[in-house]
């Protein structure tokens, strides 16, 4: 047998031996965790961790993934104690806090990234006059209020939409018709069929809508009015934090590794997202375009979400949803992020 062949086999043997001898985690942990998520581009850190084998090898836990169409049903599952780890919006997280549901935010996932896509009838008007006057002009031309689709009340998207309309000087309950849809697959058909004039949602659905009709336009990104809004986070059940703090630290480390990977390799981010969302529903080239646009900004530091929590909470108190604001810091557990970046400064994030 040639020497090169012998060396090759020896190298393979060494690699297999290294894999076999790899130490399993020694910290206390449960056998299984349930992770809930919404199939949008900026909530896919866990999918990278799964593909890389980090949950299996470094966390030492079997993870069951449960997909939800929007934040509202995910919120209900979390409130019922059915989800251990939730990749969720700060709006639903705020609802859980007001209800006293024992979960804590341990990391962030993304900032900004919500866009309003409008059909040409309104897009042309708003492009010429991006003020409340555009809504008035549309009403005069069409004889009715603008219909804009949004997920159910209390979700991130709903709160950001109503914040935007209010900032424009509009009354969300009187000056527009908000059509609340309870499934991410319903937004583009509603726009195409002219059941609505616009919708607000994250990627990759924004790119899909633009591809469906070149006359559709993104007329507003939330970062134009509310810049650097950390909109989605990782929440964990308090009982798990109390019982398995070492596992929680490793979980945050894994999340930050995925965050770093997404920042450095957007092509990988696109492939992971396409796999989890389903390429039959959202082709890879669509996800690639979505990941390269303004709607994809991966983050990890949970402190970045505090300002968004305060902004949302104050708005919801003003509109009568809650009687009083809560102390935002009480929704977070920063210990794990701080410990991870102390040991791995390369994972520190804004």
XYZ file of C-alpha atoms in Angstrom:
350
model
C 0.000 0.000 0.000
C 1.466 3.430 -0.894
C 2.748 5.603 1.948
C 0.295 8.405 1.057
C -2.598 5.983 1.489
C -1.260 4.857 4.863
C -0.909 8.431 6.077
C -4.434 9.200 4.906
C -5.881 6.278 6.818
C -3.859 7.228 9.880
C -5.282 10.759 9.748
C -8.834 9.453 9.484
C -8.227 7.140 12.436
C -6.948 10.031 14.530
C -9.986 12.131 13.643
C -12.359 9.326 14.582
C -10.488 8.779 17.849
C -10.762 12.496 18.679
C -14.493 12.429 18.046
C -14.964 9.313 20.131
C -12.972 10.718 23.033
C -14.602 14.158 23.000
C -15.784 14.950 26.488
C -19.470 15.225 27.034
C -20.677 18.128 29.185
C -20.369 17.376 32.886
C -22.708 20.083 34.182
C -26.220 19.161 35.334
C -28.798 19.360 32.564
C -32.142 17.891 31.543
C -32.316 15.241 28.861
C -34.510 17.309 26.556
C -35.494 20.928 25.911
C -38.322 22.345 23.816
C -37.487 25.401 21.704
C -40.202 27.528 20.108
C -39.593 29.875 17.189
C -41.190 31.802 14.317
C -39.879 30.948 10.808
C -38.336 34.327 9.927
C -34.775 35.136 8.902
C -33.539 36.776 12.095
C -34.526 33.956 14.485
C -32.329 31.222 13.044
C -29.360 31.164 15.436
C -30.627 27.948 16.983
C -30.740 26.324 13.534
C -27.039 27.011 13.038
C -26.333 25.539 16.474
C -28.303 22.449 15.520
C -26.570 22.028 12.161
C -23.128 22.454 13.730
C -23.968 19.894 16.416
C -23.381 22.398 19.222
C -26.561 21.537 21.100
C -25.773 17.829 20.903
C -22.054 17.991 21.653
C -21.569 21.123 23.777
C -24.915 21.376 25.513
C -25.469 17.638 25.721
C -29.224 17.967 25.359
C -31.782 16.743 22.855
C -33.679 19.788 21.542
C -37.178 19.591 20.097
C -38.044 22.481 17.738
C -41.600 23.794 17.516
C -42.538 26.308 14.819
C -45.272 28.933 15.298
C -46.858 31.118 12.575
C -46.581 34.358 14.594
C -45.637 35.552 18.071
C -49.184 35.295 19.449
C -49.491 31.461 19.522
C -45.863 31.190 20.628
C -46.689 33.516 23.507
C -49.618 31.288 24.478
C -47.432 28.182 24.467
C -44.788 29.909 26.593
C -47.427 31.157 29.040
C -48.700 27.580 29.365
C -45.187 26.368 30.247
C -44.932 24.231 27.100
C -41.765 25.925 25.802
C -38.409 25.927 27.597
C -36.568 28.295 25.246
C -38.356 30.859 23.079
C -36.926 32.838 20.186
C -39.525 35.550 20.486
C -40.292 39.226 19.972
C -39.950 41.792 22.731
C -43.673 42.581 22.442
C -44.802 39.078 23.471
C -41.951 39.008 26.017
C -43.408 42.155 27.549
C -46.855 40.552 27.700
C -45.393 37.585 29.569
C -43.703 39.907 32.049
C -46.906 41.811 32.741
C -48.685 38.509 33.348
C -45.972 37.425 35.764
C -44.952 34.401 33.692
C -41.513 33.296 35.027
C -39.174 33.623 32.047
C -36.060 35.744 31.542
C -34.341 37.227 28.496
C -30.750 35.925 28.265
C -29.714 37.068 24.774
C -30.852 39.126 21.793
C -31.182 37.901 18.214
C -31.771 40.886 15.912
C -32.457 44.573 15.636
C -34.722 46.489 13.252
C -35.878 44.532 10.214
C -39.637 45.207 9.989
C -40.818 46.719 6.721
C -44.102 48.013 5.340
C -44.727 46.712 1.823
C -47.436 48.537 -0.141
C -49.115 47.960 -3.494
C -48.653 50.699 -6.049
C -51.905 52.566 -5.295
C -50.623 53.601 -1.892
C -46.885 53.210 -2.484
C -46.893 55.912 -5.154
C -48.797 58.311 -2.907
C -46.611 57.695 0.146
C -43.381 57.926 -1.859
C -44.371 61.433 -2.979
C -45.563 62.464 0.473
C -44.289 60.293 3.371
C -46.548 61.891 5.972
C -50.023 61.454 7.422
C -51.250 63.347 4.366
C -50.620 60.264 2.213
C -53.234 58.337 4.181
C -55.706 61.208 3.807
C -55.092 61.383 0.056
C -55.576 57.609 -0.291
C -58.843 57.845 1.626
C -60.038 60.666 -0.653
C -59.113 58.764 -3.828
C -60.456 55.351 -2.786
C -63.353 56.408 -0.576
C -62.112 54.271 2.323
C -59.270 53.959 4.804
C -56.058 52.178 3.917
C -56.135 48.474 4.778
C -52.850 47.271 6.240
C -52.225 43.702 7.370
C -50.448 42.935 10.633
C -50.074 39.947 12.964
C -52.364 39.832 16.024
C -52.390 42.546 18.651
C -49.506 42.458 21.136
C -46.957 41.042 18.704
C -43.807 42.946 17.825
C -45.094 43.802 14.396
C -48.419 45.086 15.696
C -46.757 47.338 18.262
C -44.232 48.718 15.778
C -47.000 49.406 13.249
C -49.104 51.308 15.764
C -46.045 53.186 17.034
C -45.270 54.292 13.474
C -48.829 55.391 12.745
C -48.999 57.283 16.026
C -45.652 58.970 15.331
C -47.066 60.108 11.973
C -49.936 61.747 13.857
C -52.535 59.131 12.911
C -54.991 57.265 15.098
C -54.409 53.539 14.420
C -58.003 52.713 15.341
C -59.647 55.454 13.288
C -57.431 56.544 10.390
C -56.522 53.112 8.971
C -58.037 49.627 8.959
C -55.608 47.160 10.514
C -56.350 43.655 9.227
C -54.909 41.174 11.703
C -53.703 37.919 10.149
C -52.682 34.949 12.284
C -50.258 33.231 9.912
C -47.102 34.339 8.116
C -48.232 32.568 4.934
C -51.317 34.824 4.634
C -49.665 38.204 4.111
C -48.507 38.030 0.501
C -51.743 36.423 -0.806
C -53.712 39.165 0.955
C -51.643 41.827 -0.820
C -51.744 40.065 -4.204
C -55.519 39.583 -4.045
C -55.977 43.256 -3.021
C -57.657 42.210 0.208
C -55.218 44.663 1.793
C -53.270 47.616 0.427
C -50.116 47.006 2.453
C -48.637 44.776 5.118
C -45.915 44.947 7.739
C -43.712 41.906 8.359
C -40.034 40.837 8.534
C -37.867 39.021 6.008
C -37.914 36.885 3.967
C -41.559 37.795 3.317
C -40.658 41.345 2.310
C -38.418 40.089 -0.486
C -41.061 37.544 -1.515
C -43.638 40.332 -1.813
C -41.332 42.436 -3.954
C -40.682 39.446 -6.217
C -44.404 38.698 -6.505
C -45.081 42.090 -8.128
C -42.426 44.636 -9.130
C -44.936 47.416 -8.457
C -44.923 46.576 -4.738
C -42.579 48.786 -2.737
C -41.101 48.911 0.739
C -42.308 52.332 1.876
C -40.909 52.210 5.409
C -38.401 50.312 7.535
C -38.834 50.557 11.293
C -35.215 51.711 11.718
C -36.075 54.902 9.817
C -38.184 56.067 12.769
C -36.992 53.845 15.613
C -33.311 53.106 14.882
C -31.386 50.319 16.618
C -34.515 48.709 18.000
C -33.575 45.227 19.227
C -36.791 43.472 18.371
C -36.266 39.777 19.105
C -34.714 37.904 22.018
C -34.037 34.521 23.581
C -36.220 33.833 26.625
C -35.697 30.909 28.994
C -37.904 29.405 31.668
C -36.878 30.669 35.125
C -36.940 27.185 36.638
C -34.295 26.056 34.149
C -32.140 29.086 34.947
C -32.376 28.308 38.663
C -31.730 24.592 38.303
C -29.139 24.547 35.486
C -27.109 27.796 35.515
C -24.020 26.187 33.938
C -26.135 24.879 31.089
C -27.621 28.362 30.630
C -24.175 29.863 30.299
C -23.281 27.286 27.645
C -26.575 27.953 25.852
C -25.774 31.676 25.646
C -22.243 30.902 24.477
C -23.638 28.744 21.676
C -26.079 31.485 20.705
C -23.271 34.060 20.560
C -21.178 31.716 18.438
C -24.056 31.493 15.977
C -24.450 35.275 16.069
C -20.759 35.716 15.193
C -21.074 33.156 12.416
C -24.067 34.949 10.894
C -22.291 38.291 10.978
C -19.220 36.867 9.257
C -20.894 34.544 6.755
C -24.240 35.724 5.382
C -24.250 32.960 2.808
C -24.286 30.420 5.628
C -27.047 32.398 7.364
C -29.085 32.256 4.156
C -28.627 28.490 3.772
C -29.616 27.816 7.383
C -32.698 30.006 7.066
C -33.781 28.375 3.802
C -33.436 24.940 5.378
C -35.542 25.817 8.422
C -38.194 27.869 6.618
C -38.340 25.328 3.794
C -36.904 25.930 0.316
C -40.171 24.756 -1.222
C -41.786 27.782 0.434
C -38.908 30.269 0.261
C -36.171 29.488 -2.298
C -32.540 30.007 -1.350
C -32.049 32.905 -3.776
C -34.910 34.772 -2.078
C -33.335 34.211 1.335
C -29.943 35.326 0.025
C -31.454 38.615 -1.129
C -33.329 39.046 2.159
C -30.211 38.407 4.232
C -28.239 40.998 2.256
C -30.808 43.765 2.750
C -31.642 46.195 5.566
C -33.996 43.715 7.228
C -31.306 41.380 8.586
C -29.148 42.588 11.482
C -27.947 39.862 13.829
C -27.122 40.830 17.436
C -26.458 39.016 20.698
C -26.163 41.386 23.669
C -29.418 41.278 25.684
C -28.826 44.811 27.027
C -29.634 46.144 23.596
C -33.259 45.082 24.076
C -33.843 47.196 27.190
C -34.603 50.380 25.242
C -37.110 48.564 23.023
C -38.845 47.098 26.072
C -39.141 50.592 27.575
C -40.390 52.102 24.288
C -43.000 49.391 23.781
C -44.094 49.379 27.416
C -44.632 53.122 27.576
C -46.683 53.011 24.377
C -48.841 50.123 25.626
C -49.489 51.892 28.920
C -50.519 55.027 27.035
C -52.973 53.084 24.870
C -54.479 51.396 27.936
C -53.139 47.882 27.411
C -51.344 47.887 30.786
C -52.050 49.984 33.906
C -48.423 50.885 34.592
C -44.930 50.326 33.210
C -42.776 47.601 34.685
C -39.085 47.727 35.538
C -37.513 46.560 32.291
C -34.317 45.236 33.886
C -36.369 42.689 35.832
C -37.134 40.917 32.553
C -33.463 40.108 31.949
C -30.695 37.929 33.300
C -27.419 39.434 32.074
C -25.154 37.113 34.086
C -24.687 34.516 31.381
C -23.842 36.950 28.606
C -21.337 38.720 30.865
C -19.675 35.469 31.885
C -19.409 34.256 28.300
C -17.808 37.430 26.932
C -15.414 37.515 29.885
C -14.125 34.091 28.849
C -14.611 34.645 25.099
C -14.164 38.357 24.328
C -14.338 37.587 20.613
C -18.065 36.862 21.094
C -18.894 40.257 22.588
C -21.573 42.039 20.616
C -23.399 45.355 20.491
